[in-house]
Coordinates of C-alpha atoms and ligand atoms in Angstrom, one line a residue:
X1 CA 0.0 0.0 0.0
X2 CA 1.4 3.0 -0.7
X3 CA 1.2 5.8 2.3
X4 CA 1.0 9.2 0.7
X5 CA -1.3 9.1 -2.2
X6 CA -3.8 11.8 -3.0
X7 CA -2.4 13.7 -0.1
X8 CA -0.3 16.4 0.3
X9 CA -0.1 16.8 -3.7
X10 CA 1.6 19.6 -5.1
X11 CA -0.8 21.5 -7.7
X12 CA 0.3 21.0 -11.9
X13 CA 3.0 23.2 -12.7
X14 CA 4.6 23.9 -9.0
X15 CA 8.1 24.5 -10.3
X16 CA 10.7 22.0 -9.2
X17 CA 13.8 22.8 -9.7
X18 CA 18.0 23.6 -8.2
X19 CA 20.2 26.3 -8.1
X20 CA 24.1 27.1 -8.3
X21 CA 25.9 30.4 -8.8
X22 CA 28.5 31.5 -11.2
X23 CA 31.2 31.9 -8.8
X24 CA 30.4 29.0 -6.5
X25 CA 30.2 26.4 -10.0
X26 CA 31.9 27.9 -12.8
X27 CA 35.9 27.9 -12.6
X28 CA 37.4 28.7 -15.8
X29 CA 38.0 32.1 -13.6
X30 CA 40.6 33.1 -16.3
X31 CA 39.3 31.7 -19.6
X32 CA 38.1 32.6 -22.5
X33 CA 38.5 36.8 -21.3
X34 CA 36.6 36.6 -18.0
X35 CA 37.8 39.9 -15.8
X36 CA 39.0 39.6 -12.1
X37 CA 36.0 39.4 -9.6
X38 CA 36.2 40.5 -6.0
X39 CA 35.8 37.0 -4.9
X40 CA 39.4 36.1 -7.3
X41 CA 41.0 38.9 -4.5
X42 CA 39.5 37.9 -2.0
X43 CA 40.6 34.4 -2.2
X44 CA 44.1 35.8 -2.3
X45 CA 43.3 37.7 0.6
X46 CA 45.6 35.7 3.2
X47 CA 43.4 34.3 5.8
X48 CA 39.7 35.1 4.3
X49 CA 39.0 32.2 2.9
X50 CA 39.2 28.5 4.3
X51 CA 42.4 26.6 3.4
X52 CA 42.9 29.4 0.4
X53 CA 40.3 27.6 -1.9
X54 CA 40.0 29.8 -4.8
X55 CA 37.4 29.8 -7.6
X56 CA 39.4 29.0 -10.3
X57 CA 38.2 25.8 -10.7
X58 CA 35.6 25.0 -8.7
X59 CA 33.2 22.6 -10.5
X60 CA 33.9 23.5 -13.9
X61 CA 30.8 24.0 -14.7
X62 CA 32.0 26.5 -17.9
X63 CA 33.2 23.2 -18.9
X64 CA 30.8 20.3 -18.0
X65 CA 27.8 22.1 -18.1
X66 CA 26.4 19.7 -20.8
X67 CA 27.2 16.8 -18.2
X68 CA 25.7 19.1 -15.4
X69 CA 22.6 19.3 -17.5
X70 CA 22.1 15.7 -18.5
X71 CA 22.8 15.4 -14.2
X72 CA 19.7 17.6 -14.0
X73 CA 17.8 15.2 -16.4
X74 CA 18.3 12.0 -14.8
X75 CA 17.2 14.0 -11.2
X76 CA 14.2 15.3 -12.7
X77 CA 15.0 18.3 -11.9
X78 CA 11.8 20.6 -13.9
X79 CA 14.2 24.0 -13.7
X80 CA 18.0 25.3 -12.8
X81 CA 18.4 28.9 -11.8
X82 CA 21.9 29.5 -12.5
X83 CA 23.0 33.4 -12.2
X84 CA 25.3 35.1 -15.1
X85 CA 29.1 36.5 -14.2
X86 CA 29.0 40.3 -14.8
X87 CA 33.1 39.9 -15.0
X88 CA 32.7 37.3 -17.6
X89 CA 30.2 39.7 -19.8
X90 CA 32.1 42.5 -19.1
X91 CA 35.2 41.9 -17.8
X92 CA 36.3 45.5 -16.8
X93 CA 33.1 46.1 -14.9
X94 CA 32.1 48.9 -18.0
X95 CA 33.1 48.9 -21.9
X96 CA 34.1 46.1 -23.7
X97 CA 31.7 43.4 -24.0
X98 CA 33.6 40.1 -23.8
X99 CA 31.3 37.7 -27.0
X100 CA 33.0 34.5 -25.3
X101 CA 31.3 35.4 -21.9
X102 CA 28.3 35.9 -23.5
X103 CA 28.1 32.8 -25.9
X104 CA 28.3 30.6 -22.8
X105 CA 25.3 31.8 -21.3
X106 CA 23.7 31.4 -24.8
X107 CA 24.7 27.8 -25.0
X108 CA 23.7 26.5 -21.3
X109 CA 20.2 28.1 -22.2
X110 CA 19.6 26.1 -25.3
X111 CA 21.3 23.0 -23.9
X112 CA 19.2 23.4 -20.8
X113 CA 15.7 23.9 -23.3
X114 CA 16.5 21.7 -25.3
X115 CA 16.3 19.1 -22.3
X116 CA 12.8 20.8 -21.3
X117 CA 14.8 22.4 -17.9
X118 CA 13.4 25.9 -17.4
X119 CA 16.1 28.7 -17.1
X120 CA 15.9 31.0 -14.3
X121 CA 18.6 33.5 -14.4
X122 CA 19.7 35.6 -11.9
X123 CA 21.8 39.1 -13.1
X124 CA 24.3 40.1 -10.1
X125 CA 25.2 36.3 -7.2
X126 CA 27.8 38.5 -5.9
X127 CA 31.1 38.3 -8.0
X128 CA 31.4 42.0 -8.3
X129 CA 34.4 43.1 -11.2
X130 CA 37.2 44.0 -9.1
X131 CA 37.5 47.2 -11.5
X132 CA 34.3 48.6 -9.9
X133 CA 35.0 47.6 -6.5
X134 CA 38.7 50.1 -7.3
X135 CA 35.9 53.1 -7.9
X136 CA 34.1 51.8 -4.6
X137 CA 31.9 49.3 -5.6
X138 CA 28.5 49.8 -4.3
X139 CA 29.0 52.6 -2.0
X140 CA 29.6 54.8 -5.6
X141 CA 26.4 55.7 -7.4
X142 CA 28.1 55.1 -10.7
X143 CA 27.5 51.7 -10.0
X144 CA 24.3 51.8 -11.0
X145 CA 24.4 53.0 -14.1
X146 CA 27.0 50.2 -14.9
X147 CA 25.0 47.8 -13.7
X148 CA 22.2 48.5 -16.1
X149 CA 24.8 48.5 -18.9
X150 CA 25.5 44.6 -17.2
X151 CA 22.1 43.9 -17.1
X152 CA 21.1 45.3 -20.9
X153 CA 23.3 43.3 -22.4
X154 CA 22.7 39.9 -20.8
X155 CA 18.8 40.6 -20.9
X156 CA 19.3 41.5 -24.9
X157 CA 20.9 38.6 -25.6
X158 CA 18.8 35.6 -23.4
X159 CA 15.9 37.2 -23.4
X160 CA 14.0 35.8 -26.2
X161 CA 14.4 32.2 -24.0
X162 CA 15.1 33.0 -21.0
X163 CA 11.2 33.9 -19.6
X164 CA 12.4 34.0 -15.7
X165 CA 14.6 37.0 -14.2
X166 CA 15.9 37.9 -10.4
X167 CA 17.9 40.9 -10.5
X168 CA 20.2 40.7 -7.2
X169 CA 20.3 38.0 -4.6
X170 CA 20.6 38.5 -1.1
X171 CA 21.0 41.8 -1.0
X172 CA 22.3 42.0 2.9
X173 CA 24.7 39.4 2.1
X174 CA 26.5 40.8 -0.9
X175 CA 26.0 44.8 1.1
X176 CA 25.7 43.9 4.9
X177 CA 28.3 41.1 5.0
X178 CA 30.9 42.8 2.1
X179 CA 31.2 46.2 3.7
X180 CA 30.1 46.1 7.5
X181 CA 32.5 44.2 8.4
X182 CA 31.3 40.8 8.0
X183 CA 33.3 37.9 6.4
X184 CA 32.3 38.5 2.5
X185 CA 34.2 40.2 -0.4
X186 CA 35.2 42.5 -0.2
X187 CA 36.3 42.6 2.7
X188 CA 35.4 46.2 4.0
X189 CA 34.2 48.2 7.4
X190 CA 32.4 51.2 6.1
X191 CA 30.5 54.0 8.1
X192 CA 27.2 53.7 8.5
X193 CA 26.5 56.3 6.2
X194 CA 28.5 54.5 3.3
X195 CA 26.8 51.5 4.0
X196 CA 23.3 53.6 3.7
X197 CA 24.8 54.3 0.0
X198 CA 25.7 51.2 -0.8
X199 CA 22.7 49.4 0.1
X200 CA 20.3 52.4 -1.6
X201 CA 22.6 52.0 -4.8
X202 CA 21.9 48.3 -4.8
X203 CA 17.7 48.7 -4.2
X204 CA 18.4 51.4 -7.5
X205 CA 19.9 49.4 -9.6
X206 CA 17.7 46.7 -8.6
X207 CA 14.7 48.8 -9.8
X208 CA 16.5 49.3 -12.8
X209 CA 16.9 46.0 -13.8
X210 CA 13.5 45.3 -13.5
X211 CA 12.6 48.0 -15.9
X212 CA 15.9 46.7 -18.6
X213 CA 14.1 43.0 -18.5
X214 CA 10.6 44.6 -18.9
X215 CA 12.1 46.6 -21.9
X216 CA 13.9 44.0 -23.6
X217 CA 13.0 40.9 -22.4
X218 CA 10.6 38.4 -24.1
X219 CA 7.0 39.9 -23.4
X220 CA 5.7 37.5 -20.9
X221 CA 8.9 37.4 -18.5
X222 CA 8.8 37.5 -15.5
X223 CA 11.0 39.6 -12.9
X224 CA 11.6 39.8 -9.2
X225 CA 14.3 40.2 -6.5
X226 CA 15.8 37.2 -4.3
X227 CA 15.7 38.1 -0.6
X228 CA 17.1 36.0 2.7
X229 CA 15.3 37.3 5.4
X230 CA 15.3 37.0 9.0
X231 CA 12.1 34.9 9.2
X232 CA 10.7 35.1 13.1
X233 CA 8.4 31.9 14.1
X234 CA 6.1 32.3 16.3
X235 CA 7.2 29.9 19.2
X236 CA 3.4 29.0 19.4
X237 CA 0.9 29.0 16.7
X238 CA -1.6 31.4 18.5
X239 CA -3.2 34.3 17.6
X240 CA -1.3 36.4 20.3
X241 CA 2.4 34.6 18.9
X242 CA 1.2 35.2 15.2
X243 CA 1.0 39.1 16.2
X244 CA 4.7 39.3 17.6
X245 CA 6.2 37.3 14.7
X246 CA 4.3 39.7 11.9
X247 CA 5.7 42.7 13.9
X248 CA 8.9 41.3 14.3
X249 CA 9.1 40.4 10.7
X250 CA 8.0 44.1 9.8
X251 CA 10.7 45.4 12.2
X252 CA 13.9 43.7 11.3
X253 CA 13.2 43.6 7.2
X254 CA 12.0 47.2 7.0
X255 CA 15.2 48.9 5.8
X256 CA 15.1 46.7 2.8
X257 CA 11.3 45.8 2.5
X258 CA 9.6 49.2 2.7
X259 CA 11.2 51.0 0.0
X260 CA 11.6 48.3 -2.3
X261 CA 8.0 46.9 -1.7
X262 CA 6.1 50.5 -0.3
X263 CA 8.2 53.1 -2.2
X264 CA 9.0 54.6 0.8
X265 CA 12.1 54.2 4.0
X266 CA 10.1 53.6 6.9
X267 CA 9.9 56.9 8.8
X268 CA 11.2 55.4 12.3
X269 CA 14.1 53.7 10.4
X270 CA 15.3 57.3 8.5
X271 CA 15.0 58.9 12.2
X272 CA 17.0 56.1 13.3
X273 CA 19.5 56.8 10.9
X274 CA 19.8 60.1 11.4
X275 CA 22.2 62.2 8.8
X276 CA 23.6 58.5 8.1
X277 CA 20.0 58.1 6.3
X278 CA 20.8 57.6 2.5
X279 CA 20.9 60.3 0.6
X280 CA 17.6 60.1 -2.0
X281 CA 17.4 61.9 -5.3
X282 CA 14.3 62.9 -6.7
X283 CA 12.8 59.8 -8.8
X284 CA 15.1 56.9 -6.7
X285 CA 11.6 55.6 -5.2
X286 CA 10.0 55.1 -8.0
X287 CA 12.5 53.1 -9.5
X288 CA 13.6 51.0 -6.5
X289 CA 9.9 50.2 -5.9
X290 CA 9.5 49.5 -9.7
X291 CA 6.5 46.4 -9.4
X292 CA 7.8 43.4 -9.7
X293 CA 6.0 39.9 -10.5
X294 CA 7.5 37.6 -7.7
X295 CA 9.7 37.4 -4.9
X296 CA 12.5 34.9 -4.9
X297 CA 12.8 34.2 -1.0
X298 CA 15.9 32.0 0.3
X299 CA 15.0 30.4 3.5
X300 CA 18.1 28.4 5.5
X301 CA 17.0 29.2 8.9
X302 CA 14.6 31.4 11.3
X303 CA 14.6 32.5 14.5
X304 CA 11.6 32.0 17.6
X305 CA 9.9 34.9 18.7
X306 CA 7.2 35.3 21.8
X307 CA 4.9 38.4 22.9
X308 CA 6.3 40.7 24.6
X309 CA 5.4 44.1 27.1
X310 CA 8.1 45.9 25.0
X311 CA 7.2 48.8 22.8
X312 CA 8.2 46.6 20.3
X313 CA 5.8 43.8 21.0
X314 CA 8.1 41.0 20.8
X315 CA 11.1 39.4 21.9
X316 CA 13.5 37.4 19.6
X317 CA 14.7 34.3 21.5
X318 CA 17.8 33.1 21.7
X319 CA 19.0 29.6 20.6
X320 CA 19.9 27.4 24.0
X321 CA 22.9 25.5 23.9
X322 CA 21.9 22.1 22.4
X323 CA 19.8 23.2 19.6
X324 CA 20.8 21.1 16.3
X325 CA 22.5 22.6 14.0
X326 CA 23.4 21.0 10.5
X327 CA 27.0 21.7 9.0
X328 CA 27.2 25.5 9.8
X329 CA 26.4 27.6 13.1
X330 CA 23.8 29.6 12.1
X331 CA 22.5 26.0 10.0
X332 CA 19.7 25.9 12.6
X333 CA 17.0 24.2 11.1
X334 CA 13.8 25.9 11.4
X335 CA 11.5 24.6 8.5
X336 CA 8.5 26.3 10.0
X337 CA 10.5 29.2 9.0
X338 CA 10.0 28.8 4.8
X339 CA 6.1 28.5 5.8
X340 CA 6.1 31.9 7.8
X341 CA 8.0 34.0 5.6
X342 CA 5.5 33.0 2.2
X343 CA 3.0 33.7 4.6
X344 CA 3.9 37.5 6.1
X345 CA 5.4 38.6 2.4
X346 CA 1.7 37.6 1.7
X347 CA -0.1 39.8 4.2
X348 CA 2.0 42.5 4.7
X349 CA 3.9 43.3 1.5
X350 CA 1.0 42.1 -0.9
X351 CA 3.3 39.8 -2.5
X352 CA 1.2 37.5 -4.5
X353 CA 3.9 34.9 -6.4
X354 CA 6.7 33.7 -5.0
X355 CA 9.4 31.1 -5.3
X356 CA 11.9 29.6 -2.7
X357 CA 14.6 30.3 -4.6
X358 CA 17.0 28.6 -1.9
X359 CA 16.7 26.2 0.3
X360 CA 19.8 24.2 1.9
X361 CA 21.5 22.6 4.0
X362 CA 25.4 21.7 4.8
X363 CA 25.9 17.9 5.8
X364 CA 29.1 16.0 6.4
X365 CA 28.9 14.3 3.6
X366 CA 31.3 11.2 2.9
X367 CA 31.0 8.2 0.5
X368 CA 30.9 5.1 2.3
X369 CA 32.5 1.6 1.3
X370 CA 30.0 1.1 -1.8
X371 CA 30.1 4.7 -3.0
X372 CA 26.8 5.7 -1.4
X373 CA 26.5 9.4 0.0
X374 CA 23.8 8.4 2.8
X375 CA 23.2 12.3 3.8
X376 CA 20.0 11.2 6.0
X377 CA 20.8 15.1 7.9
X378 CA 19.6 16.1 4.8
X379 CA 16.7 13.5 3.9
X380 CA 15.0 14.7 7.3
X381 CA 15.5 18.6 6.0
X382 CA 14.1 17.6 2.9
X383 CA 11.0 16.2 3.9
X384 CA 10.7 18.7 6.4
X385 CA 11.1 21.9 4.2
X386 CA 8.7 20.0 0.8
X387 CA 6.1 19.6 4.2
X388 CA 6.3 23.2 5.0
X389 CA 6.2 24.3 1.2
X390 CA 3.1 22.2 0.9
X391 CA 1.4 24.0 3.7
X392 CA 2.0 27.6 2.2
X393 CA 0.4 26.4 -1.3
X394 CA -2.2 24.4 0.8
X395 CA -3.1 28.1 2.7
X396 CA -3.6 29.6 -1.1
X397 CA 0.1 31.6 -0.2
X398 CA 1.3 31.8 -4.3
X399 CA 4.2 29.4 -3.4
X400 CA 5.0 28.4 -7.1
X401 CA 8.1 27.0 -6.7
X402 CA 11.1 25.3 -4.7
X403 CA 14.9 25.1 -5.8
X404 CA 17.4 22.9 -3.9
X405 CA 20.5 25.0 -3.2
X406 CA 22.3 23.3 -4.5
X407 CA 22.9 21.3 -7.5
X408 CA 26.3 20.4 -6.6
X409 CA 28.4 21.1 -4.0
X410 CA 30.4 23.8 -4.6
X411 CA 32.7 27.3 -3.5
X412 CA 30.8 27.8 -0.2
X413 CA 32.5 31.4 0.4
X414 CA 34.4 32.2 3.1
X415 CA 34.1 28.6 4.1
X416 CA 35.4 27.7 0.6
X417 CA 35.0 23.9 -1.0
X418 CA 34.5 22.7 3.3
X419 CA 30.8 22.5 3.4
X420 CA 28.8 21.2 1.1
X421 CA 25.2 22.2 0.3
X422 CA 25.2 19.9 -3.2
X423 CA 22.7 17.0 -3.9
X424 CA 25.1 15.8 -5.4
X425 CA 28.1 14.8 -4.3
X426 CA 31.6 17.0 -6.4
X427 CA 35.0 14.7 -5.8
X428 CA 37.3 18.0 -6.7
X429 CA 40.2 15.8 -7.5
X430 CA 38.1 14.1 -10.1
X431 CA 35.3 16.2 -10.9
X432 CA 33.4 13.2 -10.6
X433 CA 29.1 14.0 -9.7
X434 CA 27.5 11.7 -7.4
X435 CA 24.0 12.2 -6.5
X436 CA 23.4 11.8 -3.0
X437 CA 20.8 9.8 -1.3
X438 CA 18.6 12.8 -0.7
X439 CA 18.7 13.7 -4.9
X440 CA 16.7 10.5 -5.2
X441 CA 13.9 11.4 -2.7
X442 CA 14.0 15.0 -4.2
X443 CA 13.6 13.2 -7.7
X444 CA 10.8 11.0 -6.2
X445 CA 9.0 13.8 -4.9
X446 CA 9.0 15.7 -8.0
X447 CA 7.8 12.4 -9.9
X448 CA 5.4 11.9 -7.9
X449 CA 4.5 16.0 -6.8
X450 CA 3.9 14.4 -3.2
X451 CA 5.8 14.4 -0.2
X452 CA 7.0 10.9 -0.5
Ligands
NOJ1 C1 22.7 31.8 0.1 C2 23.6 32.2 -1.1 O1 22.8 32.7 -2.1 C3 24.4 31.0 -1.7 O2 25.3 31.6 -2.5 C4 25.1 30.3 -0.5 O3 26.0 29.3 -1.0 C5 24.0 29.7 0.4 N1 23.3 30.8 0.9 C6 24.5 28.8 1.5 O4 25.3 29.6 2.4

């Protein structure tokens, strides 16, 4: 008998799929004209990144993509959102176009429609040319205009196939953890004020993008930004708990949710800011908040929240010693969490489509004696995350998707080729591909469209 049928079915045309980024899959960092990212300097940055892994060659993906998609094939896999290399298209950050860069991205779409795997393609995964980061990166406003020359030119070219478009993802990573002091390229401690500046410059050229794959996209494209935020649960599924999580939520997202979704910096957040606030020129609003038609949310954790007496109405609690954690330290697996955030984007932001555009986990993954990769950490986060996806579409939340981060394992930053998020399994030495135990639920589950 089998357990599961007829319930818990995913509705016809839920999009299954996995994800990867150029600089975490690609290598071939100096072929064919691609410029120097951040990420290249950073590597060579003594000390900021584990054992001095590099992403020169990572999982040569420039050059096994055809493999990699034939991979995706026998998984089932319905889509791949892969994102494009700004320093491969235009290796100098502005002029020259480098054709080579280009034709790759032109090739991995056919190959990838041609096996009837949907292309979702995401403009900026963080490998910054190191030429713009010499004129200050995303604290200089010129950066925006560069980046719609980026974005132009990639959109111009795959955007008779490519029907599917994120603009930036994870924002506070590539802004928050790259200039305040955190351990991302490149590397940097700014003032407050310049990290106001960088983070407007990157809602702006966000906005922009939207309106460059509106404009020369394929007419019935889609667009929309990929955000990671700090989901709160509510510790108890009451109406009372519900309230502090929303507020919570509202609270710790606003600097980067209210003007790109309301137009408009939150009033106590520009006071808060004080002459740090970013400086906005007439017109930035309405470009920031240009409408989008999804959100790509990536969901790896959350944090519990109860009531509270405070002004704030809530009170974020902290993990006890003893909570599990998967490979990482802030791996804390909280599935609830990809259930909550679909739900509060819903009801307080409007937001009517989106897609879990990442959802991972890091696993100490080894082969045993027979070759197997018997990553049961990440079975249980599977099943657990597909039930909690199930529940948003269940409440009528516009869930219409769910990539796997990731395809393969890969560069994992800072912590270079030492965790690995992949379904499948990457033997660098080799390049060898070997899917993992949990690839074959994931390819059950999409066979099947239930939680199996
Ligand atoms: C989110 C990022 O988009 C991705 O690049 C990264 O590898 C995963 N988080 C895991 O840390």
């Amino acid at each position: 008998m089998t357990v599961n049928i007829g319930k818990d079915r995913f509705p016809e045309g839920f999009v299954w799929g996995s994800a990867t980024a150029s600089f975490q899959v690609e290598g071939a960092a100096w072929t064919d004209g691609r410029g120097e990212s951040i990420w290249d300097r950073f590597c060579r940055t003594p000390g900021k990144v584990a054992a001095g892994h590099t992403g020169d060659i990572a999982c040569d993906h420039y050059h096994l993509w055809k493999q990699d998609i034939s991979l995706m094939k026998d998984l089932g896999m319905q889509a791949y959102r892969f994102s494009t290399a700004w320093p491969r298209v235009i290796p100098g950050g502005r002029g020259p176009v480098n054709k080579a860069g280009l034709d790759f991205y032109d090739r991995l779409v056919d190959g990838l429609l041609e096996a009837g795997i949907v292309p979702f393609t995401t403009l900026f995964h963080w490998d910054l040319p190191q030429a713009l980061q010499d004129e200050g990166g995303w604290v200089n406003r010129n950066i925006v205009e560069a980046f719609g020359v980026y974005a132009e030119q990639v959109v111009k070219r795959l955007g008779d196939r490519v029907k599917h478009w994120m603009t930036h993802n994870e924002i506070p990573c590539f802004i928050g953890l790259g200039y305040g002091n955190g351990p991302h390229a490149p590397g940097l401690d700014v003032s407050r004020k310049d990290l106001n500046r960088a983070y407007h410059n990157a809602f702006l050229s966000h906005g922009l993008a939207v309106r460059i794959v509106r404009e020369f996209a394929r007419k019935d494209a889609e667009v929309g930004l990929v955000n990671n935020p700090l989901i709160p649960v509510p510790l108890a599924e009451t109406p009372a708990h519900l309230d502090a999580a929303r507020k919570a939520f509202i609270r710790i997202g606003a600097n980067l949710n209210e003007p790109i979704f309301k137009g408009a910096y939150a009033p106590w957040w520009l006071e808060e800011q004080g002459a740090d606030a970013p400086d906005i020129r007439d017109g930035d609003m309405e470009i920031i908040s240009s409408p989008t038609d999804f959100l790509g949310i990536n969901v790896y954790s959350g944090v519990f929240v109860e009531p509270s007496e405070d002004p704030a109405g809530y009170r974020v609690l902290p993990f006890p010693k003893g909570y599990p954690n998967l490979a990482l330290p802030w791996l804390k697996p909280v599935p609830q969490a990809l259930y909550w955030c679909c739900r509060y984007y819903r009801e307080a932001y409007g937001i009517r489509k989106s897609y879990i555009t990442e959802a991972g986990c890091a696993c100490e993954d080894e082969r045993d004696e027979s070759g197997r990769i018997i990553d049961l950490a990440r079975v249980q986060w599977l099943r657990d995350h597909v039930r909690e996806a199930h529940r948003a579409v269940r409440d009528g939340l516009g869930l219409a998707g769910f990539f796997q981060w990731s395809l393969l394992d890969n560069f994992e930053w800072a912590e270079g080729y030492l965790k690995r998020f992949g379904m499948v399994y990457v033997d660098y030495g080799t390049q060898e591909r070997i899917p993992k135990e949990s690839a074959y639920l994931y390819k059950e589950i999409i066979r099947t469209g239930m939680i199996v």
